[in-house]
mmCIF file of C-alpha atoms and ligand atoms in Angstrom:
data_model
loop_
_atom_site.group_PDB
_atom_site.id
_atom_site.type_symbol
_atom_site.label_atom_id
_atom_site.label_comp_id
_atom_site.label_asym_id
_atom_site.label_seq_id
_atom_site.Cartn_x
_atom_site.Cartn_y
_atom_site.Cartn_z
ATOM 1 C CA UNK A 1 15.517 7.048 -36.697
ATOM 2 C CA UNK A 2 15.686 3.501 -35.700
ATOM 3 C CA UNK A 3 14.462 3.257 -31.543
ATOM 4 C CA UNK A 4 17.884 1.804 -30.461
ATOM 5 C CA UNK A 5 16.822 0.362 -27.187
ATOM 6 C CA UNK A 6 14.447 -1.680 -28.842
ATOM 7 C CA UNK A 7 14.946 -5.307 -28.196
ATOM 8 C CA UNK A 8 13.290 -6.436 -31.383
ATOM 9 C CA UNK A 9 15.229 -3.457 -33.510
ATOM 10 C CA UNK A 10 18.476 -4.223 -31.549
ATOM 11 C CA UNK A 11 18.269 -8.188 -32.403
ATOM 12 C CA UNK A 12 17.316 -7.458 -36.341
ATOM 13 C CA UNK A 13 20.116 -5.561 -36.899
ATOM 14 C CA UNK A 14 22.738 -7.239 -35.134
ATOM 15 C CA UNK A 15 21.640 -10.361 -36.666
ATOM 16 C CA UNK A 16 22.127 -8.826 -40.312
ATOM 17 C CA UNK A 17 25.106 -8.298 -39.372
ATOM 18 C CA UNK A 18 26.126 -11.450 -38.318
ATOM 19 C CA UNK A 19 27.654 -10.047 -35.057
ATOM 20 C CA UNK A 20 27.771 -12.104 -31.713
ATOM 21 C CA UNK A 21 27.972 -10.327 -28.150
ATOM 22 C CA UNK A 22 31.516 -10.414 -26.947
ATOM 23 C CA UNK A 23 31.720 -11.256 -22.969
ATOM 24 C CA UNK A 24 35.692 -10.663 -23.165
ATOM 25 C CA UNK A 25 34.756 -7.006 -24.375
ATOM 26 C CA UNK A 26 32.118 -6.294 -21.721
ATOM 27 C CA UNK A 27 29.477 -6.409 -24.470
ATOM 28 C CA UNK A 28 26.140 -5.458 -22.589
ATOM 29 C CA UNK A 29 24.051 -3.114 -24.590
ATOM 30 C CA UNK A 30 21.280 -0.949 -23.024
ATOM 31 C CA UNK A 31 17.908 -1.614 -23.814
ATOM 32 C CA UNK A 32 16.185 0.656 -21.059
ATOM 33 C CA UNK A 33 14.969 3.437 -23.300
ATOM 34 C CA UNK A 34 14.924 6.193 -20.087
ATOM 35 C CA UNK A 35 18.993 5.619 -19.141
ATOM 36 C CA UNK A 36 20.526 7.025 -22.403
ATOM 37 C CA UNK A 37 18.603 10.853 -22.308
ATOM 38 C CA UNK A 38 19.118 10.476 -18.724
ATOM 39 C CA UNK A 39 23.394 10.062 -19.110
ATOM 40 C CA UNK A 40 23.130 12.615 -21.987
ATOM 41 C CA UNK A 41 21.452 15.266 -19.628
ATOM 42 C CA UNK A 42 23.448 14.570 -16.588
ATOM 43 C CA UNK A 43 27.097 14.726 -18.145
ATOM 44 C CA UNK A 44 26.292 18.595 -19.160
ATOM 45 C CA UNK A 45 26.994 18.512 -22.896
ATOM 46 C CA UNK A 46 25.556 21.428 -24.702
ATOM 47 C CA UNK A 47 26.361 22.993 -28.023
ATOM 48 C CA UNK A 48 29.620 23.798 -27.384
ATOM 49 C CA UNK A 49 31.101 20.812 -25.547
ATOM 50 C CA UNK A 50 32.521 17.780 -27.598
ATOM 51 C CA UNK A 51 31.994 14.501 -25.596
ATOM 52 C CA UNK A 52 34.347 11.338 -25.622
ATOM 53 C CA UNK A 53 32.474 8.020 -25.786
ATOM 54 C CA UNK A 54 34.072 4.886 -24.975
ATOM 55 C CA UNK A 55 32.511 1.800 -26.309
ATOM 56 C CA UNK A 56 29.558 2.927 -28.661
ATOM 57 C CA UNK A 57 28.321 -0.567 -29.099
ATOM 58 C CA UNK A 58 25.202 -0.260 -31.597
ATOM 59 C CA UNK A 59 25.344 3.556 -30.675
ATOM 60 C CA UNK A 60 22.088 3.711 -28.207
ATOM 61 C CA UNK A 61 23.915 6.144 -25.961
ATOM 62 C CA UNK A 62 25.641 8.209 -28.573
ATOM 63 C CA UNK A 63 22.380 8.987 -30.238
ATOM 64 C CA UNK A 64 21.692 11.011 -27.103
ATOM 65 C CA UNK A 65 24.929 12.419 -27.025
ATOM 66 C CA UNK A 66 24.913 13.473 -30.407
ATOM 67 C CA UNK A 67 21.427 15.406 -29.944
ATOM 68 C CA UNK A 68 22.901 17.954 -27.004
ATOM 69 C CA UNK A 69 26.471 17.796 -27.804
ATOM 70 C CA UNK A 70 28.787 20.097 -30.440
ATOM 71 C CA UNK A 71 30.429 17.074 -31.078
ATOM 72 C CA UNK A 72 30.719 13.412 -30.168
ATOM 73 C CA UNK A 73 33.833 11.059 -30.976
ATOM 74 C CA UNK A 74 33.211 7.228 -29.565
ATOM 75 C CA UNK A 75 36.322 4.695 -29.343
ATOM 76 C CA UNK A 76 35.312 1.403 -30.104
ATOM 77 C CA UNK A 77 37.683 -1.156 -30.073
ATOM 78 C CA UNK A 78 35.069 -4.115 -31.814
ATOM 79 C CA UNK A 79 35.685 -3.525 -35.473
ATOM 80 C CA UNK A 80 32.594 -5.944 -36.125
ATOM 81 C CA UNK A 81 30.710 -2.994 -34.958
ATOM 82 C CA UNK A 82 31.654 -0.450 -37.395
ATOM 83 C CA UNK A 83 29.142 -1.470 -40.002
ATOM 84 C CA UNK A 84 26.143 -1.376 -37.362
ATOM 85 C CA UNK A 85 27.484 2.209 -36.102
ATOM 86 C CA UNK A 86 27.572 3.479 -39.636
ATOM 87 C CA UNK A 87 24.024 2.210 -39.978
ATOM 88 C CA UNK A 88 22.325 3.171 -36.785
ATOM 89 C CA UNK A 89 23.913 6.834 -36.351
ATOM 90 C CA UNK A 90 25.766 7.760 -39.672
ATOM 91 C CA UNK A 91 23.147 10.131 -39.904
ATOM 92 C CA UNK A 92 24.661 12.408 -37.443
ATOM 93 C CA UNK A 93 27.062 15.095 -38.877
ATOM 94 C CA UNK A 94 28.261 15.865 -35.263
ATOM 95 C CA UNK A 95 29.632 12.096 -34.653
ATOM 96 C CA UNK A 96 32.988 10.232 -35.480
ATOM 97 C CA UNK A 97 33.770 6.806 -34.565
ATOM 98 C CA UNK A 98 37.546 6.152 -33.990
ATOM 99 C CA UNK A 99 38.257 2.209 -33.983
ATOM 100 C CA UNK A 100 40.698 1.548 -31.403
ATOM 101 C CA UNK A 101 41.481 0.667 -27.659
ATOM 102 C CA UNK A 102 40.944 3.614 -25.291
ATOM 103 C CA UNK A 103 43.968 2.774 -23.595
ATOM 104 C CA UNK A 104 45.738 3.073 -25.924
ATOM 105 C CA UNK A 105 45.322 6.132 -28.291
ATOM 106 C CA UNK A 106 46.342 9.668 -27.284
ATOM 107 C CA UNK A 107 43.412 11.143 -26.209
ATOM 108 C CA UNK A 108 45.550 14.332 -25.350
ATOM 109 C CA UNK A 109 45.817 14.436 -29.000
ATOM 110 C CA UNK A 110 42.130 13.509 -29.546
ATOM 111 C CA UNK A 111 40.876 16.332 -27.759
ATOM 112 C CA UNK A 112 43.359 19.288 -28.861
ATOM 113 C CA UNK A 113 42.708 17.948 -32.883
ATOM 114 C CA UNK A 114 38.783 17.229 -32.300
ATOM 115 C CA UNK A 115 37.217 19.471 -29.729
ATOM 116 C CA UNK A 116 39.676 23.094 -30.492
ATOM 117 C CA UNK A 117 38.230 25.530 -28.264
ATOM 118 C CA UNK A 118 35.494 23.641 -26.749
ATOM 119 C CA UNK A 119 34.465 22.385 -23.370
ATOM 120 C CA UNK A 120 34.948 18.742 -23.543
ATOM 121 C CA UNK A 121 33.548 15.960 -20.891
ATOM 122 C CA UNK A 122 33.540 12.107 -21.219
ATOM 123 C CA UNK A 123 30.064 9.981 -21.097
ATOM 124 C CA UNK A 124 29.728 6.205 -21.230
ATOM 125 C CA UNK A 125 28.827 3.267 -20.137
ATOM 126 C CA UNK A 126 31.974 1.331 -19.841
ATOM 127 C CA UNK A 127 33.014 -2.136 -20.580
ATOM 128 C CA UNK A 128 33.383 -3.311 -17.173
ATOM 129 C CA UNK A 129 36.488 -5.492 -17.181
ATOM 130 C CA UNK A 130 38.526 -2.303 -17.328
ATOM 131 C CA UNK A 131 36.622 0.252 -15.042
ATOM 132 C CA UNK A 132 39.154 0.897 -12.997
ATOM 133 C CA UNK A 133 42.265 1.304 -15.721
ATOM 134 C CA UNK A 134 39.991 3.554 -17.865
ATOM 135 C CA UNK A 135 38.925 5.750 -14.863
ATOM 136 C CA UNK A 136 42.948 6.085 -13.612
ATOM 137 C CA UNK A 137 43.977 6.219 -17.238
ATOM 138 C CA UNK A 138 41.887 9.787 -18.073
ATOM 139 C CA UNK A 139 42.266 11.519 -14.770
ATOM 140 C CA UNK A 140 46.224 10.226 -13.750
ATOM 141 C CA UNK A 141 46.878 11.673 -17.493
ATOM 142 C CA UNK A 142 45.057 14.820 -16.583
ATOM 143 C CA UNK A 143 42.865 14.539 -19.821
ATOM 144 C CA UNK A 144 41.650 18.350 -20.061
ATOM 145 C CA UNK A 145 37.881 17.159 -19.574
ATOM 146 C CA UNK A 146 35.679 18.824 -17.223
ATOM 147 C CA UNK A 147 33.769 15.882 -15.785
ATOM 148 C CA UNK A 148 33.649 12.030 -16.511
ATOM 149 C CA UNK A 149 29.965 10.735 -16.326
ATOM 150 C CA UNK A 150 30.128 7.042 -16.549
ATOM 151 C CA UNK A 151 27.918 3.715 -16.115
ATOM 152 C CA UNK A 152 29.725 1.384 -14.075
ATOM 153 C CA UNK A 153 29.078 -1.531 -11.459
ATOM 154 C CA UNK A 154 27.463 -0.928 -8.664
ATOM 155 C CA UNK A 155 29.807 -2.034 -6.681
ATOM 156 C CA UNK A 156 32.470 -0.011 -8.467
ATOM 157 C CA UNK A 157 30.001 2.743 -7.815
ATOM 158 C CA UNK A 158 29.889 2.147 -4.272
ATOM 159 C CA UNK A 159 33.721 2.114 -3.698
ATOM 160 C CA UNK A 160 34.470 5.058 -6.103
ATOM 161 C CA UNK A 161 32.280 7.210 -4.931
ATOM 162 C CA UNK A 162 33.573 6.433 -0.748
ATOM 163 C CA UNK A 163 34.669 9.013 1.208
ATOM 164 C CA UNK A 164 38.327 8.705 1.819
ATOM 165 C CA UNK A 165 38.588 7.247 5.453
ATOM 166 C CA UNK A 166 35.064 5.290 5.182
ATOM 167 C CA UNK A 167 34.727 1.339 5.500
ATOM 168 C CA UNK A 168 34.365 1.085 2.079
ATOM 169 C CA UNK A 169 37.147 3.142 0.835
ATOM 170 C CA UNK A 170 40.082 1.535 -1.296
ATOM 171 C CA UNK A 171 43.258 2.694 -2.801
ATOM 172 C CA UNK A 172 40.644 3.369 -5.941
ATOM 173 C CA UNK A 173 39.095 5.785 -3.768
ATOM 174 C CA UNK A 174 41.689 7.908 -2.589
ATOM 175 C CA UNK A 175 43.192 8.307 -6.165
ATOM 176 C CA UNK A 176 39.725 9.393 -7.811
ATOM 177 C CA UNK A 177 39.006 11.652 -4.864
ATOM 178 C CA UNK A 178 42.927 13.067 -5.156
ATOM 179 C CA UNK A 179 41.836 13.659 -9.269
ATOM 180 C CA UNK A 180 38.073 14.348 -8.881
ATOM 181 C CA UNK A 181 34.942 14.955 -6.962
ATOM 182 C CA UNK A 182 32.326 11.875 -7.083
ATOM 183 C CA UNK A 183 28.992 11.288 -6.964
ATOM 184 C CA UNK A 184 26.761 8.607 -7.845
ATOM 185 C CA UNK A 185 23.656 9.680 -10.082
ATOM 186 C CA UNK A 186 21.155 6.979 -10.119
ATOM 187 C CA UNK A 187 20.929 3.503 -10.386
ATOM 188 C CA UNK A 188 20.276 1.155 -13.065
ATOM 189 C CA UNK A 189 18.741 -2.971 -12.628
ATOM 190 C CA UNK A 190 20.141 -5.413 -14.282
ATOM 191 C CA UNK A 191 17.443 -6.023 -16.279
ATOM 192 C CA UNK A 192 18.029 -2.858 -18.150
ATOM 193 C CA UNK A 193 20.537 -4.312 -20.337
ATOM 194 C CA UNK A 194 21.164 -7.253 -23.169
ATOM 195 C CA UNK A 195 22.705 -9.801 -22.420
ATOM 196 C CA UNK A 196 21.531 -9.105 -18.673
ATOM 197 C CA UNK A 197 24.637 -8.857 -16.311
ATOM 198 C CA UNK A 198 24.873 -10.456 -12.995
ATOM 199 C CA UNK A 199 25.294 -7.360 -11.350
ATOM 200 C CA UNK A 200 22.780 -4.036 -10.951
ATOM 201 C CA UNK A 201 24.746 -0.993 -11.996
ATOM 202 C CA UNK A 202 25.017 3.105 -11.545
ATOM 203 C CA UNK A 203 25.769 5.563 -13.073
ATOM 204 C CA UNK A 204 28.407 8.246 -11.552
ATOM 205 C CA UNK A 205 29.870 12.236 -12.167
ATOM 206 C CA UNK A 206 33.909 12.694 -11.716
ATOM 207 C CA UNK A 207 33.920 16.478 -11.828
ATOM 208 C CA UNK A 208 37.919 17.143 -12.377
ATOM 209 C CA UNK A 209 39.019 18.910 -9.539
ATOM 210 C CA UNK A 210 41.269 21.970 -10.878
ATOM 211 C CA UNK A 211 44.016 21.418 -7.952
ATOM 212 C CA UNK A 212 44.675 18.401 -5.656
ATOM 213 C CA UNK A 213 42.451 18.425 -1.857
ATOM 214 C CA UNK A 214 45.953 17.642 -0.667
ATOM 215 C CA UNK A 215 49.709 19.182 -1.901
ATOM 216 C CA UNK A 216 52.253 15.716 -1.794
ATOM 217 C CA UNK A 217 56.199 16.400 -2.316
ATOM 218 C CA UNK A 218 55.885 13.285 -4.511
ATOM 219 C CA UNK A 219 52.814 12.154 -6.033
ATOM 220 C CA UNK A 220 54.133 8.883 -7.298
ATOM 221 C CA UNK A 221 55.684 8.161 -3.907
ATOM 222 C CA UNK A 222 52.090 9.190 -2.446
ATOM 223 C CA UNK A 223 50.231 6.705 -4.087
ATOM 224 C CA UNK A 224 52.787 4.149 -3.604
ATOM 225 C CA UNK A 225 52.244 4.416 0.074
ATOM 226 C CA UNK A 226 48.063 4.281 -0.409
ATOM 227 C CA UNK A 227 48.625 0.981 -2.372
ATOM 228 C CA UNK A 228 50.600 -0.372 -0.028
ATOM 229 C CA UNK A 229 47.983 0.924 3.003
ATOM 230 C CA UNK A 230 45.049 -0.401 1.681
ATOM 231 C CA UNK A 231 46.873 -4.082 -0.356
ATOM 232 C CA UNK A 232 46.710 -6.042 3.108
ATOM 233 C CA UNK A 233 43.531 -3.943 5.018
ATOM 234 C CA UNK A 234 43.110 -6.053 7.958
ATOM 235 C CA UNK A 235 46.734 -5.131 9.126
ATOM 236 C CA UNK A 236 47.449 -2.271 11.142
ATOM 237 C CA UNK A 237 49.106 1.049 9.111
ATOM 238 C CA UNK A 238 52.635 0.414 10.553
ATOM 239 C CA UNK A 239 52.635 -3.546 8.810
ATOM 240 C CA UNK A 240 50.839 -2.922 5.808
ATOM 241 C CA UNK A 241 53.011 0.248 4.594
ATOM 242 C CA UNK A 242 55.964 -1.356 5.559
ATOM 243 C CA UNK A 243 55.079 -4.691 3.997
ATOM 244 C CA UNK A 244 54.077 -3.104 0.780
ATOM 245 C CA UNK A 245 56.630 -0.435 0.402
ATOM 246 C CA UNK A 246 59.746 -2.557 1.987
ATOM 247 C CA UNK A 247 60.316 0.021 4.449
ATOM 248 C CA UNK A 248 61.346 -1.069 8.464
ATOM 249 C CA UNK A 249 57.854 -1.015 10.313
ATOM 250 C CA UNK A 250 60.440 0.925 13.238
ATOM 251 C CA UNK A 251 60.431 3.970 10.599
ATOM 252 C CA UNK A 252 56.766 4.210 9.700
ATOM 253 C CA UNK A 253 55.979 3.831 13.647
ATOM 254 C CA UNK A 254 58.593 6.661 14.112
ATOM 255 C CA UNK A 255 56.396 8.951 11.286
ATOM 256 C CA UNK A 256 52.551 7.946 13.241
ATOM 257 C CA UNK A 257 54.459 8.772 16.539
ATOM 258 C CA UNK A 258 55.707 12.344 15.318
ATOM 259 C CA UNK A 259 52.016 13.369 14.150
ATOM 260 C CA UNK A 260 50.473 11.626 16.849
ATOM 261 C CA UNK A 261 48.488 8.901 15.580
ATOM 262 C CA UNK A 262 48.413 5.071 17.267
ATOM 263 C CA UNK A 263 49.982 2.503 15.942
ATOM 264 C CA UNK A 264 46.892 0.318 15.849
ATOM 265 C CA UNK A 265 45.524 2.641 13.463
ATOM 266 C CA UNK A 266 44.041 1.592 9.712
ATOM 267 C CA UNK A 267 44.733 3.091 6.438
ATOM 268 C CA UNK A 268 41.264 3.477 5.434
ATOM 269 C CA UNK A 269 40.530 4.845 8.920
ATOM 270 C CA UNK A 270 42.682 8.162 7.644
ATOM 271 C CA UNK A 271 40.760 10.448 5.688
ATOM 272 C CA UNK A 272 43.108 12.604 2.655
ATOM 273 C CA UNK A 273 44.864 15.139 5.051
ATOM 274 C CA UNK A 274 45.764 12.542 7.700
ATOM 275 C CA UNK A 275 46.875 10.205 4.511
ATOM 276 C CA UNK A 276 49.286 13.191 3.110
ATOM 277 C CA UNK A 277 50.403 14.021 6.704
ATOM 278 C CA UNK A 278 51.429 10.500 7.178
ATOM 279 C CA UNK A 279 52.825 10.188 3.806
ATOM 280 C CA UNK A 280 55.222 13.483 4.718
ATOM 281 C CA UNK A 281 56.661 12.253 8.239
ATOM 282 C CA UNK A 282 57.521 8.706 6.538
ATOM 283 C CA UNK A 283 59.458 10.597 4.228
ATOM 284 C CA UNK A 284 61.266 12.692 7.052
ATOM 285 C CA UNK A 285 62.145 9.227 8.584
ATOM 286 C CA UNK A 286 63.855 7.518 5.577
HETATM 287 N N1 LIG B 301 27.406 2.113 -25.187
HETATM 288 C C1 LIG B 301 26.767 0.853 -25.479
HETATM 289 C C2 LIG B 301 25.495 0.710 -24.674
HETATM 290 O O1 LIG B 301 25.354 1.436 -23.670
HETATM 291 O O2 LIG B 301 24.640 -0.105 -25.027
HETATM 292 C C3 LIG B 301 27.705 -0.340 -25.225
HETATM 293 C C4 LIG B 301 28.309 -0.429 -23.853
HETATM 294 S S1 LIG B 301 29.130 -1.962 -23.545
HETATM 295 C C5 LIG B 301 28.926 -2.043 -21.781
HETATM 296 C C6 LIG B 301 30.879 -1.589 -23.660
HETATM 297 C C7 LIG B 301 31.389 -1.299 -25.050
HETATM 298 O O3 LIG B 301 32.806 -1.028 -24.936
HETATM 299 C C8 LIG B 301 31.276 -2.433 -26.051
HETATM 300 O O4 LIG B 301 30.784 -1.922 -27.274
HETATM 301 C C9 LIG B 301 32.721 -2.941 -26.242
HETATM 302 O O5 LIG B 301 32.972 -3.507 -27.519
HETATM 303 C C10 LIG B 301 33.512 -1.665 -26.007
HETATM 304 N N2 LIG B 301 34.903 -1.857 -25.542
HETATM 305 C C11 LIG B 301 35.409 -2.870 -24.797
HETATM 306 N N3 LIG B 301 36.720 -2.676 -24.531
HETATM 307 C C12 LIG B 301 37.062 -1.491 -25.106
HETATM 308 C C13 LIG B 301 38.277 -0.737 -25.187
HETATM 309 N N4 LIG B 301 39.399 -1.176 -24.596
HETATM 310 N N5 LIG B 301 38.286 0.421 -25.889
HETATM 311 C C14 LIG B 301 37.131 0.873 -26.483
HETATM 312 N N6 LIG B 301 35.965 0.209 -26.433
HETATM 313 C C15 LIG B 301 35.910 -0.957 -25.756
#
């Protein structure tokens, strides 16, 4: 078996195969040989778990997979990469490459027609133009996966893994935390990739929380009202949720006034019970 975060390997076979690194597809391909056992170990994959990969690339990362898991099945939306997967890891019995756009196949479907009976988790390190999307996308579609184990920037790291009513908490945060329990894993240089990024990255654990920290009367409504807390953050709570959600500021000071908060205070000053409290008197005042 070909060494797969091998510079030199990783360059001879791309070159055969006449395939150029996309930056629109957030082509950076890990050459680091301790990350990919690391990822493989740390999203808890054993015999009996099928894992979803997005974005294979030349397969470095679903190698390891393929080694602990039942069963692996990578999305990868480059076609031009189908020829270097079926040469670098169509060894593996346990591994099936589906060419398309993660957003846009059924991975409901995926998972009841490839993993029957099994545990299943997600692993990978993602493109990073669509972090965020791909991250709301399997845990607002309550995907039936235990835990989502994914490389990402480390800024997206940073903000992901918050805690709800921190300075560095964002609308991101609140949903993933409403979905999931984070935590970030360990970090990874830029250096450990090719082409090199021009960011450092980590790698994080979404374990997928089997009820909400919070019960909402209207989930959609709820997150409408986090947007629109947290899409203008230097203004105070009673501005920005009325700004965002066209609501009169005179009803959303009513709702901080009935549970007793000022009206000076910040969205991402409120941690998930105070948001869901907040969210509730609003909708008594409308
Ligand atoms: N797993 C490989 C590695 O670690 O070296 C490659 C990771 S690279 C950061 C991201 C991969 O996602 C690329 O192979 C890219 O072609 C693929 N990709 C980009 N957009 C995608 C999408 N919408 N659906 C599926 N794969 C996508």
């Amino acid at each position: 078996m070909k060494n797969l975060s091998d510079i030199g390997v990783i360059k001879e076979i791309l070159s055969r195969h006449g395939f150029n690194f996309s930056k629109s597809l957030g082509q950076n391909f890990l050459i680091n040989p301790s990350v990919c056992p690391r990822m493989a170990e740390e999203c808890g994959a054993d015999g009996n778990t099928g894992v979803i990969e997005i974005g294979p690339g030349i397969g470095v990362l679903t190698a390891e997979l393929a080694k602990v898991a039942g069963k692996v099945v990578s999305v990868e939306l480059d076609s031009k990469l189908l020829p270097v997967l079926e040469e670098t890891i169509g060894d593996f019995d346990n591994v099936k490459i589906i060419n398309g756009d993660v957003l846009k196949i059924d991975l409901h479907r995926l998972v009841a027609e490839e993993f029957p009976g099994m545990k299943v988790v997600v692993c990978a390190n993602l493109p990073y133009y669509i972090t965020s999307p791909i991250i709301m996308y399997l845990l607002e579609s309550r995907l039936p996966v235990e835990s989502i184990t994914v490389m990402v920037q480390k800024e997206a790291a940073q903000r992901l893994c918050a805690q709800v009513g921190s300075r560095q908490s964002g609308a991101v945060t609140v949903a993933v935390n409403y979905y999931a329990e984070a935590e970030k894993l360990f970090d990874v240089s830029r250096g450990s990739f090719m082409p090199a990024p021009n960011v450092d990255s980590a790698v994080i654990r979404l374990t997928v929380r089997k009820e909400p920290p919070v019960s909402v009367s209207d989930e959609a409504g709820f997150f409408r009202m986090v947007r629109a807390s947290f899409g203008q953050r230097r203004k105070t709570a009673p501005n920005s949720i009325s700004a965002g959600m066209g609501i009169e500021k005179s009803r959303v000071a009513a709702a901080l006034e009935e549970i007793g908060y000022p009206l000076t205070v910040r969205a991402e000053s409120l941690n998930m019970d105070e948001l869901a409290e907040l969210f509730e008197a609003i909708k008594r005042q409308l």
